mmCIF file of C-alpha atoms in Angstrom:
data_model
loop_
_atom_site.group_PDB
_atom_site.id
_atom_site.type_symbol
_atom_site.label_atom_id
_atom_site.label_comp_id
_atom_site.label_asym_id
_atom_site.label_seq_id
_atom_site.Cartn_x
_atom_site.Cartn_y
_atom_site.Cartn_z
ATOM 1 C CA MET A 187 -1.613 -45.472 -35.177
ATOM 2 C CA LYS A 188 2.122 -46.074 -34.830
ATOM 3 C CA THR A 189 2.545 -45.500 -38.582
ATOM 4 C CA MET A 190 0.680 -42.182 -38.333
ATOM 5 C CA LEU A 191 2.872 -41.045 -35.406
ATOM 6 C CA ALA A 192 5.984 -41.975 -37.401
ATOM 7 C CA ILE A 193 4.769 -39.886 -40.355
ATOM 8 C CA ILE A 194 4.119 -36.884 -38.086
ATOM 9 C CA SER A 195 7.508 -37.325 -36.427
ATOM 10 C CA ASN A 196 9.356 -37.502 -39.748
ATOM 11 C CA ALA A 197 7.511 -34.439 -41.032
ATOM 12 C CA LEU A 198 8.525 -32.467 -37.940
ATOM 13 C CA CYS A 199 12.121 -33.578 -38.459
ATOM 14 C CA ARG A 200 12.094 -32.189 -41.998
ATOM 15 C CA ILE A 201 10.498 -28.883 -40.870
ATOM 16 C CA THR A 202 12.716 -28.235 -37.840
ATOM 17 C CA GLY A 203 15.869 -30.030 -38.907
ATOM 18 C CA ARG A 204 16.059 -31.657 -35.470
ATOM 19 C CA THR A 205 15.443 -35.115 -34.101
ATOM 20 C CA VAL A 206 12.059 -35.185 -32.463
ATOM 21 C CA GLY A 207 12.269 -36.489 -28.902
ATOM 22 C CA ALA A 208 9.614 -38.649 -27.292
ATOM 23 C CA ARG A 209 8.157 -35.650 -25.465
ATOM 24 C CA VAL A 210 7.053 -34.020 -28.738
ATOM 25 C CA VAL A 211 4.508 -36.792 -29.281
ATOM 26 C CA VAL A 212 1.378 -35.716 -27.446
ATOM 27 C CA SER A 213 -0.604 -38.905 -27.995
ATOM 28 C CA ARG A 214 1.071 -41.033 -25.325
ATOM 29 C CA SER A 215 -0.782 -43.560 -23.230
ATOM 30 C CA PHE A 216 -0.246 -43.894 -19.476
ATOM 31 C CA ALA A 217 1.511 -47.203 -20.173
ATOM 32 C CA ASP A 218 4.366 -45.249 -21.759
ATOM 33 C CA PHE A 219 5.258 -43.585 -18.461
ATOM 34 C CA THR A 220 7.365 -44.972 -15.626
ATOM 35 C CA PRO A 221 4.840 -45.823 -12.873
ATOM 36 C CA GLN A 222 7.312 -45.559 -9.987
ATOM 37 C CA ALA A 223 10.882 -44.446 -9.360
ATOM 38 C CA SER A 224 13.357 -44.213 -6.507
ATOM 39 C CA PHE A 225 15.230 -40.969 -5.801
ATOM 40 C CA ASP A 226 18.255 -40.106 -3.695
ATOM 41 C CA ILE A 227 17.440 -37.438 -1.127
ATOM 42 C CA LYS A 228 19.679 -35.277 1.024
ATOM 43 C CA LYS A 229 20.876 -36.773 4.287
ATOM 44 C CA CYS A 230 19.322 -35.149 7.352
ATOM 45 C CA ASP A 231 21.444 -33.903 10.240
ATOM 46 C CA VAL A 232 20.333 -35.587 13.466
ATOM 47 C CA HIS A 233 20.439 -34.741 17.168
ATOM 48 C CA ARG A 234 20.103 -37.372 19.921
ATOM 49 C CA LEU A 235 19.130 -40.022 17.367
ATOM 50 C CA GLU A 236 21.070 -43.122 16.366
ATOM 51 C CA GLU A 237 19.776 -42.933 12.805
ATOM 52 C CA GLY A 238 17.716 -40.538 10.723
ATOM 53 C CA PRO A 239 15.236 -40.733 7.854
ATOM 54 C CA PRO A 240 16.108 -42.866 4.789
ATOM 55 C CA LEU A 241 18.379 -41.590 2.031
ATOM 56 C CA LYS A 242 16.070 -42.795 -0.752
ATOM 57 C CA ALA A 243 12.432 -41.989 -1.441
ATOM 58 C CA GLU A 244 9.973 -43.904 -3.576
ATOM 59 C CA LEU A 245 7.638 -41.851 -5.746
ATOM 60 C CA THR A 246 4.751 -43.114 -7.841
ATOM 61 C CA ARG A 247 3.563 -41.211 -10.879
ATOM 62 C CA GLU A 248 0.213 -40.489 -9.179
ATOM 63 C CA GLN A 249 1.927 -39.146 -6.055
ATOM 64 C CA GLY A 250 4.229 -36.940 -8.109
ATOM 65 C CA LEU A 251 1.373 -35.378 -10.041
ATOM 66 C CA GLN A 252 -0.588 -34.895 -6.825
ATOM 67 C CA TYR A 253 2.327 -33.124 -5.090
ATOM 68 C CA TYR A 254 2.843 -30.972 -8.193
ATOM 69 C CA ARG A 255 -0.833 -29.935 -8.241
ATOM 70 C CA ILE A 256 -0.797 -29.049 -4.548
ATOM 71 C CA MET A 257 2.384 -26.964 -4.708
ATOM 72 C CA GLN A 258 1.447 -25.239 -7.949
ATOM 73 C CA THR A 259 -2.042 -24.426 -6.617
ATOM 74 C CA VAL A 260 -0.569 -22.851 -3.483
ATOM 75 C CA ARG A 261 1.918 -20.893 -5.644
ATOM 76 C CA ARG A 262 -0.789 -19.549 -7.983
ATOM 77 C CA MET A 263 -3.112 -18.789 -5.067
ATOM 78 C CA GLU A 264 -0.444 -16.762 -3.280
ATOM 79 C CA LEU A 265 0.448 -14.829 -6.432
ATOM 80 C CA LYS A 266 -3.240 -14.014 -6.886
ATOM 81 C CA ALA A 267 -3.408 -12.846 -3.255
ATOM 82 C CA ASP A 268 -0.419 -10.584 -3.969
ATOM 83 C CA GLN A 269 -2.274 -9.109 -6.932
ATOM 84 C CA LEU A 270 -5.512 -8.579 -4.991
ATOM 85 C CA TYR A 271 -3.594 -6.940 -2.146
ATOM 86 C CA LYS A 272 -1.897 -4.495 -4.484
ATOM 87 C CA GLN A 273 -5.338 -3.663 -5.900
ATOM 88 C CA LYS A 274 -6.436 -2.924 -2.296
ATOM 89 C CA ILE A 275 -9.084 -5.626 -2.447
ATOM 90 C CA ILE A 276 -7.289 -7.556 0.319
ATOM 91 C CA ARG A 277 -6.451 -5.312 3.278
ATOM 92 C CA GLY A 278 -4.594 -5.675 6.581
ATOM 93 C CA PHE A 279 -2.068 -8.381 7.426
ATOM 94 C CA CYS A 280 -1.140 -10.806 4.660
ATOM 95 C CA HIS A 281 1.845 -13.191 4.853
ATOM 96 C CA LEU A 282 2.469 -15.183 1.674
ATOM 97 C CA TYR A 283 3.858 -18.709 1.444
ATOM 98 C CA ASP A 284 5.334 -18.924 -2.069
ATOM 99 C CA GLY A 285 8.716 -20.651 -2.033
ATOM 100 C CA GLN A 286 7.865 -22.829 0.966
ATOM 101 C CA GLU A 287 5.304 -25.095 -0.756
ATOM 102 C CA ALA A 288 7.350 -28.284 -0.313
ATOM 103 C CA CYS A 289 6.960 -27.986 3.462
ATOM 104 C CA ALA A 290 3.153 -27.994 3.453
ATOM 105 C CA ALA A 291 2.842 -30.611 0.694
ATOM 106 C CA GLY A 292 5.478 -32.932 2.183
ATOM 107 C CA ILE A 293 4.072 -32.789 5.714
ATOM 108 C CA GLU A 294 0.500 -33.499 4.579
ATOM 109 C CA ALA A 295 1.721 -36.428 2.458
ATOM 110 C CA ALA A 296 3.311 -38.003 5.545
ATOM 111 C CA ILE A 297 0.553 -37.664 8.150
ATOM 112 C CA ASN A 298 -3.015 -38.917 8.319
ATOM 113 C CA PRO A 299 -6.125 -36.768 7.763
ATOM 114 C CA SER A 300 -7.062 -37.597 11.364
ATOM 115 C CA ASP A 301 -3.801 -36.066 12.681
ATOM 116 C CA HIS A 302 -3.703 -32.453 13.854
ATOM 117 C CA LEU A 303 -1.824 -29.365 12.662
ATOM 118 C CA ILE A 304 -1.364 -25.857 14.032
ATOM 119 C CA THR A 305 0.827 -23.120 12.582
ATOM 120 C CA ALA A 306 1.703 -19.429 12.758
ATOM 121 C CA TYR A 307 0.292 -16.595 10.645
ATOM 122 C CA ARG A 308 1.816 -17.711 7.302
ATOM 123 C CA ALA A 309 -1.054 -20.163 7.061
ATOM 124 C CA HIS A 310 -2.594 -20.088 3.559
ATOM 125 C CA GLY A 311 -0.676 -23.145 2.309
ATOM 126 C CA TYR A 312 -1.606 -25.311 5.283
ATOM 127 C CA THR A 313 -5.225 -24.171 5.105
ATOM 128 C CA TYR A 314 -5.292 -25.555 1.563
ATOM 129 C CA THR A 315 -3.473 -28.833 2.310
ATOM 130 C CA ARG A 316 -5.828 -29.447 5.264
ATOM 131 C CA GLY A 317 -8.777 -29.471 2.865
ATOM 132 C CA VAL A 318 -10.061 -25.901 2.450
ATOM 133 C CA SER A 319 -10.751 -24.797 -1.145
ATOM 134 C CA VAL A 320 -8.951 -21.950 -2.904
ATOM 135 C CA LYS A 321 -12.325 -20.199 -3.226
ATOM 136 C CA GLU A 322 -12.895 -20.198 0.543
ATOM 137 C CA ILE A 323 -9.324 -19.051 1.257
ATOM 138 C CA LEU A 324 -9.391 -16.103 -1.160
ATOM 139 C CA ALA A 325 -12.912 -15.136 -0.021
ATOM 140 C CA GLU A 326 -11.632 -15.084 3.557
ATOM 141 C CA LEU A 327 -8.765 -12.839 2.510
ATOM 142 C CA THR A 328 -11.220 -10.397 0.923
ATOM 143 C CA GLY A 329 -13.508 -10.531 3.991
ATOM 144 C CA ARG A 330 -16.499 -12.111 2.267
ATOM 145 C CA LYS A 331 -19.345 -14.209 3.642
ATOM 146 C CA GLY A 332 -18.215 -17.273 1.685
ATOM 147 C CA GLY A 333 -14.787 -17.293 3.324
ATOM 148 C CA VAL A 334 -13.659 -20.235 5.442
ATOM 149 C CA ALA A 335 -14.144 -18.155 8.622
ATOM 150 C CA LYS A 336 -17.182 -16.358 7.153
ATOM 151 C CA GLY A 337 -15.070 -13.325 6.309
ATOM 152 C CA LYS A 338 -14.257 -12.493 9.934
ATOM 153 C CA GLY A 339 -10.829 -14.125 10.317
ATOM 154 C CA GLY A 340 -8.721 -12.876 7.451
ATOM 155 C CA SER A 341 -5.242 -14.024 6.512
ATOM 156 C CA MET A 342 -4.083 -15.178 9.955
ATOM 157 C CA HIS A 343 -7.242 -16.870 11.251
ATOM 158 C CA MET A 344 -8.386 -19.725 9.034
ATOM 159 C CA TYR A 345 -9.499 -23.063 10.428
ATOM 160 C CA ALA A 346 -10.649 -26.506 9.310
ATOM 161 C CA PRO A 347 -11.310 -29.864 10.994
ATOM 162 C CA ARG A 348 -8.097 -30.800 12.856
ATOM 163 C CA PHE A 349 -6.459 -27.565 11.665
ATOM 164 C CA TYR A 350 -6.213 -24.930 14.385
ATOM 165 C CA GLY A 351 -4.981 -21.922 12.418
ATOM 166 C CA GLY A 352 -3.406 -19.451 11.704
ATOM 167 C CA ASN A 353 -2.226 -17.751 14.956
ATOM 168 C CA GLY A 354 -1.258 -14.074 15.019
ATOM 169 C CA ILE A 355 0.848 -13.979 18.195
ATOM 170 C CA VAL A 356 4.473 -14.977 17.548
ATOM 171 C CA GLY A 357 5.150 -18.434 18.999
ATOM 172 C CA ALA A 358 1.794 -18.655 20.820
ATOM 173 C CA GLN A 359 0.669 -21.665 18.780
ATOM 174 C CA VAL A 360 3.494 -23.846 20.157
ATOM 175 C CA PRO A 361 2.065 -24.425 23.668
ATOM 176 C CA LEU A 362 -1.359 -24.859 22.035
ATOM 177 C CA GLY A 363 0.101 -27.591 19.843
ATOM 178 C CA ALA A 364 1.551 -29.291 22.914
ATOM 179 C CA GLY A 365 -1.930 -29.138 24.431
ATOM 180 C CA ILE A 366 -3.458 -30.766 21.350
ATOM 181 C CA ALA A 367 -0.816 -33.507 21.601
ATOM 182 C CA LEU A 368 -1.747 -33.957 25.274
ATOM 183 C CA ALA A 369 -5.368 -34.472 24.188
ATOM 184 C CA CYS A 370 -4.231 -37.103 21.651
ATOM 185 C CA GLN A 371 -2.305 -38.924 24.366
ATOM 186 C CA TYR A 372 -5.196 -38.637 26.840
ATOM 187 C CA GLN A 373 -7.666 -40.054 24.323
ATOM 188 C CA GLY A 374 -5.257 -42.803 23.227
ATOM 189 C CA ASN A 375 -6.177 -42.349 19.566
ATOM 190 C CA ASP A 376 -2.669 -42.868 18.059
ATOM 191 C CA GLN A 377 -2.795 -39.387 16.532
ATOM 192 C CA VAL A 378 -0.016 -36.776 16.463
ATOM 193 C CA CYS A 379 0.014 -32.997 16.404
ATOM 194 C CA VAL A 380 2.269 -31.133 13.977
ATOM 195 C CA THR A 381 3.178 -27.809 15.611
ATOM 196 C CA LEU A 382 4.842 -25.289 13.304
ATOM 197 C CA TYR A 383 6.707 -22.065 14.000
ATOM 198 C CA GLY A 384 9.322 -19.949 12.216
ATOM 199 C CA ASP A 385 12.948 -19.176 12.931
ATOM 200 C CA GLY A 386 11.766 -15.734 14.085
ATOM 201 C CA ALA A 387 9.777 -17.379 16.903
ATOM 202 C CA ALA A 388 12.501 -19.855 17.827
ATOM 203 C CA ASN A 389 13.898 -17.718 20.661
ATOM 204 C CA GLN A 390 10.568 -17.393 22.454
ATOM 205 C CA GLY A 391 10.538 -18.622 26.036
ATOM 206 C CA GLN A 392 7.205 -20.362 25.643
ATOM 207 C CA LEU A 393 8.763 -22.732 23.091
ATOM 208 C CA PHE A 394 11.209 -24.094 25.636
ATOM 209 C CA GLU A 395 8.499 -24.463 28.284
ATOM 210 C CA SER A 396 6.492 -26.461 25.742
ATOM 211 C CA PHE A 397 9.499 -28.616 24.833
ATOM 212 C CA ASN A 398 10.041 -29.358 28.525
ATOM 213 C CA MET A 399 6.446 -30.390 29.222
ATOM 214 C CA ALA A 400 6.202 -32.412 26.007
ATOM 215 C CA ALA A 401 9.409 -34.292 26.902
ATOM 216 C CA LEU A 402 8.331 -34.915 30.507
ATOM 217 C CA TRP A 403 4.970 -36.309 29.441
ATOM 218 C CA LYS A 404 6.217 -37.920 26.195
ATOM 219 C CA LEU A 405 3.598 -36.112 24.140
ATOM 220 C CA PRO A 406 3.094 -37.148 20.477
ATOM 221 C CA CYS A 407 4.086 -33.717 19.168
ATOM 222 C CA ILE A 408 6.209 -32.940 16.096
ATOM 223 C CA PHE A 409 7.623 -29.453 16.639
ATOM 224 C CA ILE A 410 8.629 -28.040 13.252
ATOM 225 C CA CYS A 411 10.696 -24.903 12.727
ATOM 226 C CA GLU A 412 10.190 -23.583 9.184
ATOM 227 C CA ASN A 413 13.507 -21.829 8.870
ATOM 228 C CA ASN A 414 13.085 -19.448 5.918
ATOM 229 C CA GLN A 415 16.329 -17.655 6.877
ATOM 230 C CA TYR A 416 14.726 -14.370 8.003
ATOM 231 C CA GLY A 417 12.538 -13.401 10.950
ATOM 232 C CA MET A 418 10.776 -10.394 9.458
ATOM 233 C CA GLY A 419 13.765 -8.388 8.179
ATOM 234 C CA THR A 420 16.415 -9.920 10.439
ATOM 235 C CA SER A 421 18.627 -12.767 9.246
ATOM 236 C CA MET A 422 18.824 -15.781 11.532
ATOM 237 C CA GLU A 423 22.560 -15.177 12.134
ATOM 238 C CA ARG A 424 21.799 -11.728 13.573
ATOM 239 C CA ALA A 425 18.926 -13.001 15.742
ATOM 240 C CA SER A 426 20.136 -16.359 17.117
ATOM 241 C CA ALA A 427 23.349 -17.231 18.940
ATOM 242 C CA SER A 428 22.773 -20.805 17.730
ATOM 243 C CA THR A 429 21.164 -21.369 14.352
ATOM 244 C CA ASP A 430 20.994 -25.153 14.832
ATOM 245 C CA TYR A 431 17.276 -24.973 15.509
ATOM 246 C CA TYR A 432 16.883 -28.747 15.408
ATOM 247 C CA LYS A 433 19.153 -28.979 18.483
ATOM 248 C CA ARG A 434 17.269 -26.349 20.460
ATOM 249 C CA GLY A 435 15.208 -28.929 22.341
ATOM 250 C CA ASP A 436 18.402 -30.096 24.100
ATOM 251 C CA PHE A 437 16.899 -33.268 25.589
ATOM 252 C CA VAL A 438 14.395 -33.580 22.687
ATOM 253 C CA PRO A 439 15.671 -35.405 19.567
ATOM 254 C CA GLY A 440 15.873 -33.367 16.378
ATOM 255 C CA ILE A 441 16.483 -33.559 12.624
ATOM 256 C CA ARG A 442 17.453 -30.892 10.075
ATOM 257 C CA VAL A 443 15.788 -31.356 6.693
ATOM 258 C CA ASP A 444 16.015 -29.901 3.185
ATOM 259 C CA GLY A 445 12.702 -28.041 3.216
ATOM 260 C CA MET A 446 12.838 -27.272 -0.523
ATOM 261 C CA ASP A 447 12.530 -30.964 -1.477
ATOM 262 C CA VAL A 448 9.008 -32.342 -1.067
ATOM 263 C CA LEU A 449 10.300 -35.932 -0.913
ATOM 264 C CA CYS A 450 12.840 -35.086 1.766
ATOM 265 C CA VAL A 451 10.152 -33.372 3.836
ATOM 266 C CA ARG A 452 7.771 -36.299 3.374
ATOM 267 C CA GLU A 453 10.273 -38.938 4.462
ATOM 268 C CA ALA A 454 11.464 -36.893 7.443
ATOM 269 C CA THR A 455 7.909 -36.254 8.602
ATOM 270 C CA LYS A 456 7.055 -39.960 8.300
ATOM 271 C CA PHE A 457 10.112 -40.695 10.422
ATOM 272 C CA ALA A 458 9.063 -38.103 12.999
ATOM 273 C CA ALA A 459 5.448 -39.319 13.099
ATOM 274 C CA ASP A 460 6.587 -42.925 13.636
ATOM 275 C CA HIS A 461 8.821 -41.693 16.472
ATOM 276 C CA CYS A 462 5.885 -39.991 18.182
ATOM 277 C CA ARG A 463 3.370 -42.813 17.621
ATOM 278 C CA SER A 464 5.779 -45.350 19.120
ATOM 279 C CA GLY A 465 5.589 -43.571 22.482
ATOM 280 C CA LYS A 466 9.074 -42.026 22.404
ATOM 281 C CA GLY A 467 7.757 -38.528 22.979
ATOM 282 C CA PRO A 468 8.261 -35.323 20.963
ATOM 283 C CA ILE A 469 10.723 -34.602 18.183
ATOM 284 C CA ILE A 470 11.934 -31.350 16.604
ATOM 285 C CA MET A 471 12.296 -30.847 12.854
ATOM 286 C CA GLU A 472 14.033 -27.907 11.222
ATOM 287 C CA LEU A 473 12.971 -27.392 7.612
ATOM 288 C CA GLN A 474 15.502 -25.253 5.749
ATOM 289 C CA THR A 475 13.356 -23.319 3.300
ATOM 290 C CA TYR A 476 12.978 -19.868 1.731
ATOM 291 C CA ARG A 477 10.195 -17.357 1.122
ATOM 292 C CA TYR A 478 10.163 -15.443 -2.142
ATOM 293 C CA HIS A 479 7.970 -12.589 -0.898
ATOM 294 C CA GLY A 480 8.828 -10.291 1.973
ATOM 295 C CA HIS A 481 7.751 -11.070 5.513
ATOM 296 C CA SER A 482 4.327 -9.574 4.804
ATOM 297 C CA MET A 483 2.824 -7.506 2.024
ATOM 298 C CA SER A 484 4.115 -4.335 3.730
ATOM 299 C CA ASP A 485 7.681 -5.638 3.343
ATOM 300 C CA PRO A 486 9.208 -5.381 -0.169
ATOM 301 C CA GLY A 487 11.682 -8.077 0.884
ATOM 302 C CA VAL A 488 14.750 -6.589 -0.795
ATOM 303 C CA SER A 489 16.007 -4.105 1.804
ATOM 304 C CA TYR A 490 17.756 -6.792 3.865
ATOM 305 C CA ARG A 491 18.568 -9.254 1.061
ATOM 306 C CA THR A 492 19.423 -8.836 -2.605
ATOM 307 C CA ARG A 493 17.291 -9.618 -5.631
ATOM 308 C CA GLU A 494 20.169 -11.802 -6.798
ATOM 309 C CA GLU A 495 19.900 -13.937 -3.658
ATOM 310 C CA ILE A 496 16.190 -14.518 -4.248
ATOM 311 C CA GLN A 497 16.770 -15.291 -7.927
ATOM 312 C CA GLU A 498 19.531 -17.776 -7.115
ATOM 313 C CA VAL A 499 17.203 -19.739 -4.820
ATOM 314 C CA ARG A 500 14.483 -19.665 -7.495
ATOM 315 C CA SER A 501 16.840 -20.960 -10.160
ATOM 316 C CA LYS A 502 18.614 -23.641 -8.103
ATOM 317 C CA SER A 503 16.232 -24.818 -5.390
ATOM 318 C CA ASP A 504 12.636 -24.085 -6.387
ATOM 319 C CA PRO A 505 10.525 -26.943 -4.965
ATOM 320 C CA ILE A 506 8.085 -27.087 -7.895
ATOM 321 C CA SER A 507 10.785 -27.032 -10.581
ATOM 322 C CA MET A 508 12.773 -29.682 -8.687
ATOM 323 C CA LEU A 509 9.859 -32.132 -8.618
ATOM 324 C CA LYS A 510 8.934 -31.411 -12.229
ATOM 325 C CA GLU A 511 12.484 -32.052 -13.471
ATOM 326 C CA ARG A 512 12.712 -35.290 -11.500
ATOM 327 C CA MET A 513 9.544 -36.597 -13.093
ATOM 328 C CA LEU A 514 10.473 -35.502 -16.617
ATOM 329 C CA SER A 515 13.989 -36.941 -16.438
ATOM 330 C CA ASN A 516 12.585 -40.290 -15.261
ATOM 331 C CA ASN A 517 9.810 -40.407 -17.882
ATOM 332 C CA MET A 518 7.086 -40.198 -15.229
ATOM 333 C CA ALA A 519 5.130 -37.433 -17.006
ATOM 334 C CA SER A 520 5.253 -35.218 -20.100
ATOM 335 C CA ILE A 521 5.691 -31.482 -20.509
ATOM 336 C CA GLU A 522 2.218 -31.318 -22.075
ATOM 337 C CA GLU A 523 0.723 -32.973 -19.007
ATOM 338 C CA PHE A 524 2.250 -30.391 -16.691
ATOM 339 C CA LYS A 525 1.001 -27.611 -18.988
ATOM 340 C CA GLU A 526 -2.529 -29.012 -18.799
ATOM 341 C CA ILE A 527 -2.343 -29.086 -14.998
ATOM 342 C CA ASP A 528 -1.060 -25.498 -14.960
ATOM 343 C CA VAL A 529 -3.939 -24.311 -17.173
ATOM 344 C CA ALA A 530 -6.504 -26.035 -14.943
ATOM 345 C CA ILE A 531 -4.977 -24.513 -11.806
ATOM 346 C CA ARG A 532 -4.925 -21.020 -13.309
ATOM 347 C CA LYS A 533 -8.618 -21.350 -14.146
ATOM 348 C CA GLU A 534 -9.433 -22.604 -10.642
ATOM 349 C CA VAL A 535 -7.613 -19.660 -9.069
ATOM 350 C CA GLU A 536 -9.186 -17.117 -11.446
ATOM 351 C CA ASP A 537 -12.671 -18.494 -10.717
ATOM 352 C CA ALA A 538 -11.919 -18.345 -6.988
ATOM 353 C CA ALA A 539 -10.749 -14.736 -7.294
ATOM 354 C CA GLN A 540 -13.927 -13.851 -9.164
ATOM 355 C CA PHE A 541 -15.983 -15.324 -6.331
ATOM 356 C CA ALA A 542 -13.836 -13.596 -3.704
ATOM 357 C CA THR A 543 -14.461 -10.190 -5.272
ATOM 358 C CA SER A 544 -18.195 -10.625 -5.963
ATOM 359 C CA ASP A 545 -19.435 -12.485 -2.864
ATOM 360 C CA PRO A 546 -21.132 -10.119 -0.352
ATOM 361 C CA GLU A 547 -19.543 -9.069 2.914
ATOM 362 C CA PRO A 548 -21.094 -10.508 6.107
ATOM 363 C CA PRO A 549 -23.943 -8.358 7.472
ATOM 364 C CA LEU A 550 -23.573 -6.440 10.741
ATOM 365 C CA GLU A 551 -25.946 -8.738 12.635
ATOM 366 C CA GLU A 552 -23.459 -11.592 12.176
ATOM 367 C CA LEU A 553 -20.644 -9.657 13.859
ATOM 368 C CA CYS A 554 -20.950 -11.374 17.241
ATOM 369 C CA ASN A 555 -21.891 -14.846 16.009
ATOM 370 C CA HIS A 556 -19.663 -17.826 16.847
ATOM 371 C CA ILE A 557 -17.923 -16.078 19.747
ATOM 372 C CA PHE A 558 -19.221 -18.526 22.353
ATOM 373 C CA HIS A 559 -19.518 -22.261 21.935
ATOM 374 C CA ASN A 560 -22.616 -22.355 24.152
ATOM 375 C CA ASN A 561 -24.747 -19.700 25.843
ATOM 376 C CA PRO A 562 -22.990 -16.342 26.378
ATOM 377 C CA PRO A 563 -22.095 -15.388 29.950
ATOM 378 C CA LEU A 564 -24.344 -13.275 32.167
ATOM 379 C CA GLU A 565 -24.769 -9.813 30.664
ATOM 380 C CA VAL A 566 -23.795 -6.839 32.819
ATOM 381 C CA ARG A 567 -25.373 -3.594 31.675
ATOM 382 C CA GLY A 568 -22.955 -1.131 30.096
ATOM 383 C CA THR A 569 -19.976 -3.497 29.902
ATOM 384 C CA ASN A 570 -20.631 -4.857 26.411
ATOM 385 C CA PRO A 571 -20.628 -2.346 23.543
ATOM 386 C CA TRP A 572 -22.356 -4.937 21.330
ATOM 387 C CA VAL A 573 -25.152 -5.613 23.823
ATOM 388 C CA THR A 574 -27.810 -5.183 21.120
ATOM 389 C CA LEU A 575 -26.223 -7.974 19.079
ATOM 390 C CA LYS A 576 -26.611 -11.610 20.070
ATOM 391 C CA SER A 577 -24.114 -14.427 19.637
ATOM 392 C CA VAL A 578 -25.421 -17.426 17.702
ATOM 393 C CA SER A 579 -23.291 -20.546 17.336
#
């Protein structure tokens, strides 16, 4: 076998006139790859903490490929949603997550499946990392019966076990997340709640009320500000007198993290989760990230920032490219392997889109189902326009 590979390699040298690197050889066994490597990660800024997350992160080959699959799947899914929206197959509100994939992948890698997560309306990525399939997400976006919320929730209202959405009101999920953390504390189950919001919601009064209660009661809540630099079309500098969002809790400890590096996010979230589980109360994380699309599909995203700015972030800080280069430069995977993963993901997303455009819409008689957990309240004649429809849960 080795002799045959040498013959092929020499032949390629004669044809191309170049030395053939190891990556040209497709027939490599897993034993050829580095199983684990250690990487330097950016130091986090800290607030009211004696020390922060570690400056090195260990990554196994299996973990790296898993993180790559997750981030690339979210990227392809969001690009497909963009396409379906422009074809007017997806209607209404639609906030895409491409560019911020390291946040969702890194957080999920650091918490347990039994932990809880609640976020704002840019929720597609977290819906996927919490266990919902691409097929169910795209079918929900197109309003079909096979969607994760049976076609009645849409972009902002997707749910899964221990995932509480998708919330359309700016900042409203933050007190809900504190409430979920209170339930964790009350039940004594050693679980935490990850409560996410954006820099655009960071000036909401209800955030500070939630911080106060969480600190008083030492709730196991990780408050995370995904700072993608713009709240709708307004830059953070124009909206916030202080852009140190990780310090906004005042009496609550905080850390500022490179949100474009999946390893940095993972290590910081592990640190934060350990802080909460040890009974020290809440912690605030600020993930410095960037969205490639506009705020929503109605926003072209280039009226308040330049195309050059977006391209610079893509070329220098893209979370998927960063992980891929790390693995290639440390011989943890091959270019061909990444190409195979990409092909499989494209097929998965295309199949999901086919389902999302062919699955039937929910029938009218299902309109009022799943409104009440138990029996509906006493009916008063003339007060309910849907009185002929019954709620079934």
